[in-house]
PDB file with SEQRES, HELIX, SHEET and CRYST1 records, atoms N, CA, C and O in Angstrom:
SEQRES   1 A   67  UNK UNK UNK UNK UNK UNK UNK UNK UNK UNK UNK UNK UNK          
SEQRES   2 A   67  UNK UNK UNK UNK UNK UNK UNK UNK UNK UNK UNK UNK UNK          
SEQRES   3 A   67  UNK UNK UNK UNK UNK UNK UNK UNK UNK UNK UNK UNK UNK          
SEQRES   4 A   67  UNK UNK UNK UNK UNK UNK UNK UNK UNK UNK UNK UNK UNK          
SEQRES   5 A   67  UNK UNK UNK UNK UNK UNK UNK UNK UNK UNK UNK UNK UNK          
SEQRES   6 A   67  UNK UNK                                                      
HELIX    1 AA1 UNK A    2  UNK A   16  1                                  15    
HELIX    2 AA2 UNK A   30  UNK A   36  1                                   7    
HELIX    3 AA3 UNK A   48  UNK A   51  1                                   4    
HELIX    4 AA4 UNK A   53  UNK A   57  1                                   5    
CRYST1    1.000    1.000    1.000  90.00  90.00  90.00 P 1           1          
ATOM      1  N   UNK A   1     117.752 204.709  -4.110  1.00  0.00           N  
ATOM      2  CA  UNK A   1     118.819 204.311  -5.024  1.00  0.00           C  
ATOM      3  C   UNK A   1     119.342 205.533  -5.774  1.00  0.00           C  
ATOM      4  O   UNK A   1     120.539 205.820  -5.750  1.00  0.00           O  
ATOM      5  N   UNK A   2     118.376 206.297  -6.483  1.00  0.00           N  
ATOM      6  CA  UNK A   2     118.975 207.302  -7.162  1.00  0.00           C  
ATOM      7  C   UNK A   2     119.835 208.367  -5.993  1.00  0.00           C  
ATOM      8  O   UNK A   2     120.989 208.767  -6.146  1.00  0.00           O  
ATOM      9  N   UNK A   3     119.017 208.652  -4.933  1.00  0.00           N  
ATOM     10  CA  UNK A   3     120.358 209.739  -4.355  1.00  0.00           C  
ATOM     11  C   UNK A   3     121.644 209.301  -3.776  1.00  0.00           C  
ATOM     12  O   UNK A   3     122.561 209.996  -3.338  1.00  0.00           O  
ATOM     13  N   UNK A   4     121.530 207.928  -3.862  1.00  0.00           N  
ATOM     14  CA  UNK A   4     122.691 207.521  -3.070  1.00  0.00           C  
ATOM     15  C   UNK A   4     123.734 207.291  -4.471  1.00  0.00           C  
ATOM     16  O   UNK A   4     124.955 207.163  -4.391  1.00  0.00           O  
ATOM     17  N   UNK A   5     122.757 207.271  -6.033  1.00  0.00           N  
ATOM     18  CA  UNK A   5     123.722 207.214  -7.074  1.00  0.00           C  
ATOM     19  C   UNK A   5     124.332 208.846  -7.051  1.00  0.00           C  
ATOM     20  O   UNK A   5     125.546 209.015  -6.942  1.00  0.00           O  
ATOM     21  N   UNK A   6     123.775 209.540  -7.116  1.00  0.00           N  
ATOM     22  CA  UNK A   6     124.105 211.058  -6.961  1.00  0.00           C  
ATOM     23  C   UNK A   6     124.902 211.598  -5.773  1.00  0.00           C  
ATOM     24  O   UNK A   6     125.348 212.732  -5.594  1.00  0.00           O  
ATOM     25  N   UNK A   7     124.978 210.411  -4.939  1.00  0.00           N  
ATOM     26  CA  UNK A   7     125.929 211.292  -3.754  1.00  0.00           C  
ATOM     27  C   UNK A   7     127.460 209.955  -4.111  1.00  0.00           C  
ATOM     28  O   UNK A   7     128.599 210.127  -3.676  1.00  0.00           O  
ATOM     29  N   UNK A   8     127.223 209.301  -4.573  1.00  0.00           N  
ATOM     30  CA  UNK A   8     128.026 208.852  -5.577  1.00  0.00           C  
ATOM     31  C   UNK A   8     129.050 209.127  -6.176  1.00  0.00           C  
ATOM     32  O   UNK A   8     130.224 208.843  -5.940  1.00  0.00           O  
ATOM     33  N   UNK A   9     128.439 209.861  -7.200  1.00  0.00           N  
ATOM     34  CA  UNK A   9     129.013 210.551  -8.440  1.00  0.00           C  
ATOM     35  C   UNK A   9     129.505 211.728  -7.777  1.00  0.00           C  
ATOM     36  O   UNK A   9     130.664 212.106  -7.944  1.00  0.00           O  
ATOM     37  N   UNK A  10     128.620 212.379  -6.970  1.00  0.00           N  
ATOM     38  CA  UNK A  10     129.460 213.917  -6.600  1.00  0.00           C  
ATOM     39  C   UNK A  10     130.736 213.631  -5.855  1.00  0.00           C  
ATOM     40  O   UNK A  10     131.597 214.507  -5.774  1.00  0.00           O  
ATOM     41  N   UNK A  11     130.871 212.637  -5.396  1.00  0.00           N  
ATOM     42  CA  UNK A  11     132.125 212.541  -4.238  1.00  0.00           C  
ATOM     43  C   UNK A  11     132.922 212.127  -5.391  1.00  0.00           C  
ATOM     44  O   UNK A  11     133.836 212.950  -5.429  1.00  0.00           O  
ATOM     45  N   UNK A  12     133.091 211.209  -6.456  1.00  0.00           N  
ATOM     46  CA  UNK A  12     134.060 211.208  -7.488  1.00  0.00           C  
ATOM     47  C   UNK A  12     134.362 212.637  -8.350  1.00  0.00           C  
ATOM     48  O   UNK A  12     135.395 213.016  -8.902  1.00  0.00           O  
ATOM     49  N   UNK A  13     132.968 213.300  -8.231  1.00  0.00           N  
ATOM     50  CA  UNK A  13     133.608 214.505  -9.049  1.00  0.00           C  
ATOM     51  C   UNK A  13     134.515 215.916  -7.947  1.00  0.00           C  
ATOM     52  O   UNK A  13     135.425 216.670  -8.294  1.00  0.00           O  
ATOM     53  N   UNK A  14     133.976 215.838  -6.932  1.00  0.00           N  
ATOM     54  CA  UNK A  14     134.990 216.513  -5.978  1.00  0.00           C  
ATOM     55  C   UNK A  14     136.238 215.770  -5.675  1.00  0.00           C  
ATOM     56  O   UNK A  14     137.085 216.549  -5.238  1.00  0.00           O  
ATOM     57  N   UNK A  15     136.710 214.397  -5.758  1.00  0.00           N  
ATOM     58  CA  UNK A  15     137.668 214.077  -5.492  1.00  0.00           C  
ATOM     59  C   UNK A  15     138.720 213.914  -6.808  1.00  0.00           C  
ATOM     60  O   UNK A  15     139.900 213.581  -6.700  1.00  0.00           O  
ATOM     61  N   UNK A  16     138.071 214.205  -7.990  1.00  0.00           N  
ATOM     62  CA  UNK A  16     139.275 214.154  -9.256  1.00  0.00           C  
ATOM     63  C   UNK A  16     139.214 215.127 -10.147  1.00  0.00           C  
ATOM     64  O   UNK A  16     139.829 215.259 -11.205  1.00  0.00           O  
ATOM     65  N   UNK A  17     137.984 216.173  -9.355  1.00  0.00           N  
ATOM     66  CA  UNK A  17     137.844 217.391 -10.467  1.00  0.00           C  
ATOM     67  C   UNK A  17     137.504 217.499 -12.277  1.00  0.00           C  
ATOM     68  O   UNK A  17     137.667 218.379 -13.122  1.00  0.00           O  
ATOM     69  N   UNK A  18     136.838 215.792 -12.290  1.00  0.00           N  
ATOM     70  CA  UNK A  18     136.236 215.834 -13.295  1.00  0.00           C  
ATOM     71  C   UNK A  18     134.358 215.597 -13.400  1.00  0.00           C  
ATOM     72  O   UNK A  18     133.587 214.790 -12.881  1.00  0.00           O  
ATOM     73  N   UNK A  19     134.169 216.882 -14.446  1.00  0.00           N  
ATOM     74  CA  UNK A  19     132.641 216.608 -14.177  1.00  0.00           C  
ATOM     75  C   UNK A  19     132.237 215.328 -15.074  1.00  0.00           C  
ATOM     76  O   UNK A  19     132.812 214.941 -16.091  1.00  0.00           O  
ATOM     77  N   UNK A  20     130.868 214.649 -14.314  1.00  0.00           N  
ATOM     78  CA  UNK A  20     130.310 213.641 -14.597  1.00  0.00           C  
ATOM     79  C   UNK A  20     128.921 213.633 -15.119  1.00  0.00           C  
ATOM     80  O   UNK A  20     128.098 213.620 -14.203  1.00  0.00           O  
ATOM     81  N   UNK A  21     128.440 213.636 -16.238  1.00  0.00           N  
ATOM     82  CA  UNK A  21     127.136 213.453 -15.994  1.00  0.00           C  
ATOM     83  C   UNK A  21     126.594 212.197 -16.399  1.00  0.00           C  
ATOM     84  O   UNK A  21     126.992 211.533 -17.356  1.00  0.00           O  
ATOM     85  N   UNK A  22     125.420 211.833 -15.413  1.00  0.00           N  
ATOM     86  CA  UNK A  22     124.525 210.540 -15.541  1.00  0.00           C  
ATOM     87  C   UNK A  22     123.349 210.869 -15.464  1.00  0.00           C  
ATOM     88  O   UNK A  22     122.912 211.988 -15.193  1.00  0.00           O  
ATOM     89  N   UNK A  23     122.438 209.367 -15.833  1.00  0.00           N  
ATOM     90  CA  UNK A  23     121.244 209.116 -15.824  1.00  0.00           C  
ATOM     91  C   UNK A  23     120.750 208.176 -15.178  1.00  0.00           C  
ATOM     92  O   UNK A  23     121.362 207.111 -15.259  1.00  0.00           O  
ATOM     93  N   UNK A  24     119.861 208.202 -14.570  1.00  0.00           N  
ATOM     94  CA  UNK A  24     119.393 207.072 -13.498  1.00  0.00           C  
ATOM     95  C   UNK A  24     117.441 207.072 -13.562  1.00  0.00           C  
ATOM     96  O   UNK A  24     116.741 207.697 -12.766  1.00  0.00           O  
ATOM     97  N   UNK A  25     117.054 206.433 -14.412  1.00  0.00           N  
ATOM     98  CA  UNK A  25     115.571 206.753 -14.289  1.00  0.00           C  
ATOM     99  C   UNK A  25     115.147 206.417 -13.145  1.00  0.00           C  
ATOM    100  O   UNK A  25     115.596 205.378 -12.660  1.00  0.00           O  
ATOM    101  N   UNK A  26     114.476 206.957 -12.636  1.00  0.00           N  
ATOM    102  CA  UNK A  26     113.831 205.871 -11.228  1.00  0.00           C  
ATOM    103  C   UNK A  26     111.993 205.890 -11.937  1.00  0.00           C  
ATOM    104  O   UNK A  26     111.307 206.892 -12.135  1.00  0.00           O  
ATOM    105  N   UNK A  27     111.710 204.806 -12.120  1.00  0.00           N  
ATOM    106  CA  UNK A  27     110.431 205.090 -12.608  1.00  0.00           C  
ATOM    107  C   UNK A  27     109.884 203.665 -11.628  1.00  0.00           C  
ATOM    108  O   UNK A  27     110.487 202.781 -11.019  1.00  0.00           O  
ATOM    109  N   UNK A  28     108.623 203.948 -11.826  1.00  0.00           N  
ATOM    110  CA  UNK A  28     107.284 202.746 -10.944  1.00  0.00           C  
ATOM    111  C   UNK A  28     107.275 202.020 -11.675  1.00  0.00           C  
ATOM    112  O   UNK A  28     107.153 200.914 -11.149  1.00  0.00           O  
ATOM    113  N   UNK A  29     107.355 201.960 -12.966  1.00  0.00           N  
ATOM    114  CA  UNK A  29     106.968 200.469 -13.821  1.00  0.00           C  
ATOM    115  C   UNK A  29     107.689 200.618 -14.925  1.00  0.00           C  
ATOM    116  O   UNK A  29     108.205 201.653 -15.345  1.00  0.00           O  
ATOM    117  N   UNK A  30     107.718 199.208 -15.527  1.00  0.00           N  
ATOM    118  CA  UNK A  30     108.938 198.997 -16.498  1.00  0.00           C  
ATOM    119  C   UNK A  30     108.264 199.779 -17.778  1.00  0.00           C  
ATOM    120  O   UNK A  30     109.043 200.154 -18.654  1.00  0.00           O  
ATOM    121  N   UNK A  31     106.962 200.027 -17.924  1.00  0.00           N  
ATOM    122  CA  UNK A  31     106.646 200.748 -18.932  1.00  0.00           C  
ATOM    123  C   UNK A  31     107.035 202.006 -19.536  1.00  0.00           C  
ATOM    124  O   UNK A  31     107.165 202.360 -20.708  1.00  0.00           O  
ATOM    125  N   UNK A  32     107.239 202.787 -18.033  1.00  0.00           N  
ATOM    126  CA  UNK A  32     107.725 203.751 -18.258  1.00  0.00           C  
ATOM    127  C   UNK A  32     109.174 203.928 -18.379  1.00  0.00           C  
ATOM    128  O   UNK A  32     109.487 205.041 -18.801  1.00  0.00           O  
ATOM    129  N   UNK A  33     110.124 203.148 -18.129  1.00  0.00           N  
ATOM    130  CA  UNK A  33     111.242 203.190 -18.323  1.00  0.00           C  
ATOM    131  C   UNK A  33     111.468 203.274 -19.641  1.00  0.00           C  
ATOM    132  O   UNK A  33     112.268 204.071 -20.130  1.00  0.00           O  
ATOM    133  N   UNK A  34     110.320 201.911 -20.728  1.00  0.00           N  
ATOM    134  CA  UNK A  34     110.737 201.711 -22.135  1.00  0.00           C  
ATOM    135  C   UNK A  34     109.976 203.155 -22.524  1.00  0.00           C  
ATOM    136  O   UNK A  34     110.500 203.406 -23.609  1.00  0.00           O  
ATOM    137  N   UNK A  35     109.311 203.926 -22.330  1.00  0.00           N  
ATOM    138  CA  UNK A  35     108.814 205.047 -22.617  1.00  0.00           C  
ATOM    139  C   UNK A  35     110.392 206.191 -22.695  1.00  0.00           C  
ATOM    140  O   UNK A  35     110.951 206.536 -23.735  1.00  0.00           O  
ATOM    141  N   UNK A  36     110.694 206.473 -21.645  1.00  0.00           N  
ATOM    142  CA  UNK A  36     112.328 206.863 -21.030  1.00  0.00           C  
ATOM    143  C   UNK A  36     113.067 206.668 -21.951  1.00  0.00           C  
ATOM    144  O   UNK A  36     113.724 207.646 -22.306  1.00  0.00           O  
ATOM    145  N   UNK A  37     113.261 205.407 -22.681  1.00  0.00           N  
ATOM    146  CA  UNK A  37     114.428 205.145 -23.291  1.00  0.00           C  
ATOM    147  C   UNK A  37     114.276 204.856 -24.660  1.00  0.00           C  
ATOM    148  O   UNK A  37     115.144 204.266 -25.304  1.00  0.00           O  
ATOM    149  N   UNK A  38     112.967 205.334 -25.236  1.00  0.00           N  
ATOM    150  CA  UNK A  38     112.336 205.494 -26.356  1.00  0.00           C  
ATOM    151  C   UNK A  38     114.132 205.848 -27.439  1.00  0.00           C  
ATOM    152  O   UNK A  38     115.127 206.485 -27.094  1.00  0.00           O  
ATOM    153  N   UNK A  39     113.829 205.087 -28.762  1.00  0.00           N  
ATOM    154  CA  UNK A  39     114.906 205.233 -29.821  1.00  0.00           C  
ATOM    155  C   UNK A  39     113.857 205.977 -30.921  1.00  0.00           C  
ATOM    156  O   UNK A  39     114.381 206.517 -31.894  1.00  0.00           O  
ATOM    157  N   UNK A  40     112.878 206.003 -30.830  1.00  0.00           N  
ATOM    158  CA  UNK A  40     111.856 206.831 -32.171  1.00  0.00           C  
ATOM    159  C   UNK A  40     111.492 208.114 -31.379  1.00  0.00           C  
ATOM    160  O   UNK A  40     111.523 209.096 -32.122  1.00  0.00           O  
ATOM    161  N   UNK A  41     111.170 208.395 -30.150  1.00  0.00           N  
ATOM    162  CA  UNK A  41     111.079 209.625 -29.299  1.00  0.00           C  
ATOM    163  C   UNK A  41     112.408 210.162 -29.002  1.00  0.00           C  
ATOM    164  O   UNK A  41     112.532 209.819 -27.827  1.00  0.00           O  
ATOM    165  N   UNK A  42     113.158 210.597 -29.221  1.00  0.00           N  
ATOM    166  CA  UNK A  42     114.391 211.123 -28.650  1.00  0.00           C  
ATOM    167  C   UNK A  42     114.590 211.928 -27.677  1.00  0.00           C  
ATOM    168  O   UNK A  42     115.444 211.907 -26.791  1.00  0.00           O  
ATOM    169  N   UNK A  43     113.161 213.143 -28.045  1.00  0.00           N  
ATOM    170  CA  UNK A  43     113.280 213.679 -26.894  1.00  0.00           C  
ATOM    171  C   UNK A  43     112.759 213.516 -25.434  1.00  0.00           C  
ATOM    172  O   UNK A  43     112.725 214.298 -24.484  1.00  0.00           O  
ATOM    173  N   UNK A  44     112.230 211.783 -25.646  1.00  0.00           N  
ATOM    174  CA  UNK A  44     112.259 211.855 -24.517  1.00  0.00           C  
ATOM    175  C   UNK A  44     113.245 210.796 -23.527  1.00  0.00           C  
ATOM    176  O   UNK A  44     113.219 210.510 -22.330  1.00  0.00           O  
ATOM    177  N   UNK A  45     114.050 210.414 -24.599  1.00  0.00           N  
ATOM    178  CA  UNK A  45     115.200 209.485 -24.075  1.00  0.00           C  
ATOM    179  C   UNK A  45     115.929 209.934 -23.216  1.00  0.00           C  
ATOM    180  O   UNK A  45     116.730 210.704 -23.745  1.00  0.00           O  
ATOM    181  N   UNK A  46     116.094 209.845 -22.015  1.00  0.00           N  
ATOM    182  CA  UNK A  46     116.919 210.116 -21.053  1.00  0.00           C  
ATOM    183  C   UNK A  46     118.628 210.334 -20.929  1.00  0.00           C  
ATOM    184  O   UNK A  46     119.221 211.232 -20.330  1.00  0.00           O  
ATOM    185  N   UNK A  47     119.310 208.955 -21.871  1.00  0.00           N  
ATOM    186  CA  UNK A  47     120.287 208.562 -22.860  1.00  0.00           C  
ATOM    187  C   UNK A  47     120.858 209.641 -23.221  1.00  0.00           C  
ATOM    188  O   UNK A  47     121.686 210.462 -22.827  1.00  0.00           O  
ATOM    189  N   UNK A  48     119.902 209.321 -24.446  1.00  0.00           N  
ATOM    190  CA  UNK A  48     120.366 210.587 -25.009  1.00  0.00           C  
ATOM    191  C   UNK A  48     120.104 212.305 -24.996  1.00  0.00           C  
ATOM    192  O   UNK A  48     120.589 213.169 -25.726  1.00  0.00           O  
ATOM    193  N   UNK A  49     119.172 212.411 -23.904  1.00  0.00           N  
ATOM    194  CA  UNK A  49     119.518 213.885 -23.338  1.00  0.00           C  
ATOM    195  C   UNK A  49     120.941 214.084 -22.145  1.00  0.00           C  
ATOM    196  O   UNK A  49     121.129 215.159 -21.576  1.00  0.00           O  
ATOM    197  N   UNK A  50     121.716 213.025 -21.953  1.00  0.00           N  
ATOM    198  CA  UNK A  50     122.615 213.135 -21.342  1.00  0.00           C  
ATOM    199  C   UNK A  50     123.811 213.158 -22.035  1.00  0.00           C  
ATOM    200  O   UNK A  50     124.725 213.843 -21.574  1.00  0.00           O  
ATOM    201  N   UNK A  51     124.035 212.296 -23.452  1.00  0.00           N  
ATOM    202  CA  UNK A  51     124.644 212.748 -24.115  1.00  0.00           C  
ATOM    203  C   UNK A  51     124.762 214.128 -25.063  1.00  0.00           C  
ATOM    204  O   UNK A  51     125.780 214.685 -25.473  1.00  0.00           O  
ATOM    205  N   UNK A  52     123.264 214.499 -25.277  1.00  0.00           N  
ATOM    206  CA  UNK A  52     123.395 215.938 -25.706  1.00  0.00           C  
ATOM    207  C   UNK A  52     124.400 216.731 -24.482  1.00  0.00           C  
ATOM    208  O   UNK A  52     125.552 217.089 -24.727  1.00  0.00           O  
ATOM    209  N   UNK A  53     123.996 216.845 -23.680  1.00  0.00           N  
ATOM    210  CA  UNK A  53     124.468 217.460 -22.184  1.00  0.00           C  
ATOM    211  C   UNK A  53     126.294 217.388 -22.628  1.00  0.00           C  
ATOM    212  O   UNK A  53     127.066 218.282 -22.974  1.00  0.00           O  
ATOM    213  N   UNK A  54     126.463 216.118 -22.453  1.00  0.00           N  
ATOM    214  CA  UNK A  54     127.754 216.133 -22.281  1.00  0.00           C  
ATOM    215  C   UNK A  54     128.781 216.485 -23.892  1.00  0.00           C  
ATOM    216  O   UNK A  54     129.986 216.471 -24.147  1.00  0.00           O  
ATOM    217  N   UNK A  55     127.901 216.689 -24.447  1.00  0.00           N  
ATOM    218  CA  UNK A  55     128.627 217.543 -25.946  1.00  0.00           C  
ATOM    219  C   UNK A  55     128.342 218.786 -25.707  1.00  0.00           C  
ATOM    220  O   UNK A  55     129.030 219.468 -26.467  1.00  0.00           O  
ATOM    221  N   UNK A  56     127.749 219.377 -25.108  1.00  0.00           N  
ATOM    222  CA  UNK A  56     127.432 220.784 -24.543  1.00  0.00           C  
ATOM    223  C   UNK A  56     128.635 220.935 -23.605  1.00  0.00           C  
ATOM    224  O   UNK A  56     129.440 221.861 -23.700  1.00  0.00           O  
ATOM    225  N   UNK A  57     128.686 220.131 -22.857  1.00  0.00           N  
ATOM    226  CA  UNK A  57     129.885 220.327 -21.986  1.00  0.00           C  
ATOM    227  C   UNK A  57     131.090 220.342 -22.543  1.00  0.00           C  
ATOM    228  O   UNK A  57     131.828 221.303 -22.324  1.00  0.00           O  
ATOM    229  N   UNK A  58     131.454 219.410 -23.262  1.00  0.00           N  
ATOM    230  CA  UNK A  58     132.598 219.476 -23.604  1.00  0.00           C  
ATOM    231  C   UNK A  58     132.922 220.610 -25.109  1.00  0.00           C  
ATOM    232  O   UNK A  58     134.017 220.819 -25.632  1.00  0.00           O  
ATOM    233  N   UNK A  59     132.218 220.910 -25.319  1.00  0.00           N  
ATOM    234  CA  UNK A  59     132.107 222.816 -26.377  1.00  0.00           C  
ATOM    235  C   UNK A  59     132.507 223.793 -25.830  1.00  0.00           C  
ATOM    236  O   UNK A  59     132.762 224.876 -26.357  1.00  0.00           O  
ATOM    237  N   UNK A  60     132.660 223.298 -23.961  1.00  0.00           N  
ATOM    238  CA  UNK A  60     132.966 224.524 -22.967  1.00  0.00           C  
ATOM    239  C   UNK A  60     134.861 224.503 -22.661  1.00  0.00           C  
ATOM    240  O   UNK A  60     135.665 225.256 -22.111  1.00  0.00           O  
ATOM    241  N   UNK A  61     134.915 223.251 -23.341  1.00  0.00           N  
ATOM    242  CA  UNK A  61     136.466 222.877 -23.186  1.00  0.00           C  
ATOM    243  C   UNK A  61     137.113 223.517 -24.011  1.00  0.00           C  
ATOM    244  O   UNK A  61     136.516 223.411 -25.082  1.00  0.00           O  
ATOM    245  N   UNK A  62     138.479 224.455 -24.186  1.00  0.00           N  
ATOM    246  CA  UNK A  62     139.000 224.540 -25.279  1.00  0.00           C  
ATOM    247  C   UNK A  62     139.949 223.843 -26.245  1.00  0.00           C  
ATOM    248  O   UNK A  62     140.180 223.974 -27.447  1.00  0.00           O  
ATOM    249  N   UNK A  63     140.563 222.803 -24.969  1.00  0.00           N  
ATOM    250  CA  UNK A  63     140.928 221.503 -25.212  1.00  0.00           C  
ATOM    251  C   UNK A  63     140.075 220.122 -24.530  1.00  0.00           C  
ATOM    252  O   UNK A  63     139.398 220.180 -23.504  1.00  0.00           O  
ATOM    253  N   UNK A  64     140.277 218.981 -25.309  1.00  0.00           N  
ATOM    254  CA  UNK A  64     139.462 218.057 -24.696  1.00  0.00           C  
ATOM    255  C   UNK A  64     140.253 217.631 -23.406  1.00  0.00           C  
ATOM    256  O   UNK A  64     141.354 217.081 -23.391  1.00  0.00           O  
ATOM    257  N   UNK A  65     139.582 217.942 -22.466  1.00  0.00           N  
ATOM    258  CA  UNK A  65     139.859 216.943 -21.079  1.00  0.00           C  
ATOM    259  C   UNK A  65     140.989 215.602 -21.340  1.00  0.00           C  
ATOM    260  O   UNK A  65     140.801 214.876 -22.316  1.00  0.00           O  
ATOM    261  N   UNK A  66     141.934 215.390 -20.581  1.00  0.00           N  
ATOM    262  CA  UNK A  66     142.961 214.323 -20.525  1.00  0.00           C  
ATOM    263  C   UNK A  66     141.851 213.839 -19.394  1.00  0.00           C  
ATOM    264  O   UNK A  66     141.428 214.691 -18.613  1.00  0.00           O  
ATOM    265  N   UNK A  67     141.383 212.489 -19.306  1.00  0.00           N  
ATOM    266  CA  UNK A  67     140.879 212.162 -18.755  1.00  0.00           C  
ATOM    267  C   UNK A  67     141.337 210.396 -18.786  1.00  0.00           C  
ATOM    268  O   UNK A  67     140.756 209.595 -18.054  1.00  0.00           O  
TER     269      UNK A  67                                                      
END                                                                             
C-alpha cells in the first residue's frame, strides 16, 4: 500500500510540478499507529513532522505557490 501511495503522489508531482508531501504509517498493529500519532509526543507524530516539513518548504518559496 504505501509504495503504490508513493508512486502515486510522484506521478502527480511530475505531472503538475507541484511538490507534495505525505504521510502514510504502515505499522503491524494499531498500537503503534496511536504511538505514531501521539498529540503529547510530537516528536513522534508523523502529522505533524510532515507539517513541520512542509513549512520548511514553503520558507523556500519567495512567493507562496498559486496552487
Amino acid at each position: 500500500i504505501c509504495e503504490q501511495c508513493a508512486t502515486g503522489i510522484m506521478h502527480v508531482q511530475l505531472e503538475t510540478g507541484t511538490p507534495i508531501i505525505f504521510e502514510v504509517l504502515m505499522v503491524s498493529k494499531k498500537r503503534y499507529a496511536i504511538q505514531r500519532s501521539s498529540l503529547i509526543k510530537l516528536k513522534y507524530n508523523k502529522g505533524y513532522q510532515a507539517a513541520l516539513a512542509t513549512l520548511d518548504l514553503l520558507t523556500c518559496f519567495q512567493e507562496p505557490p498559486d496552487f
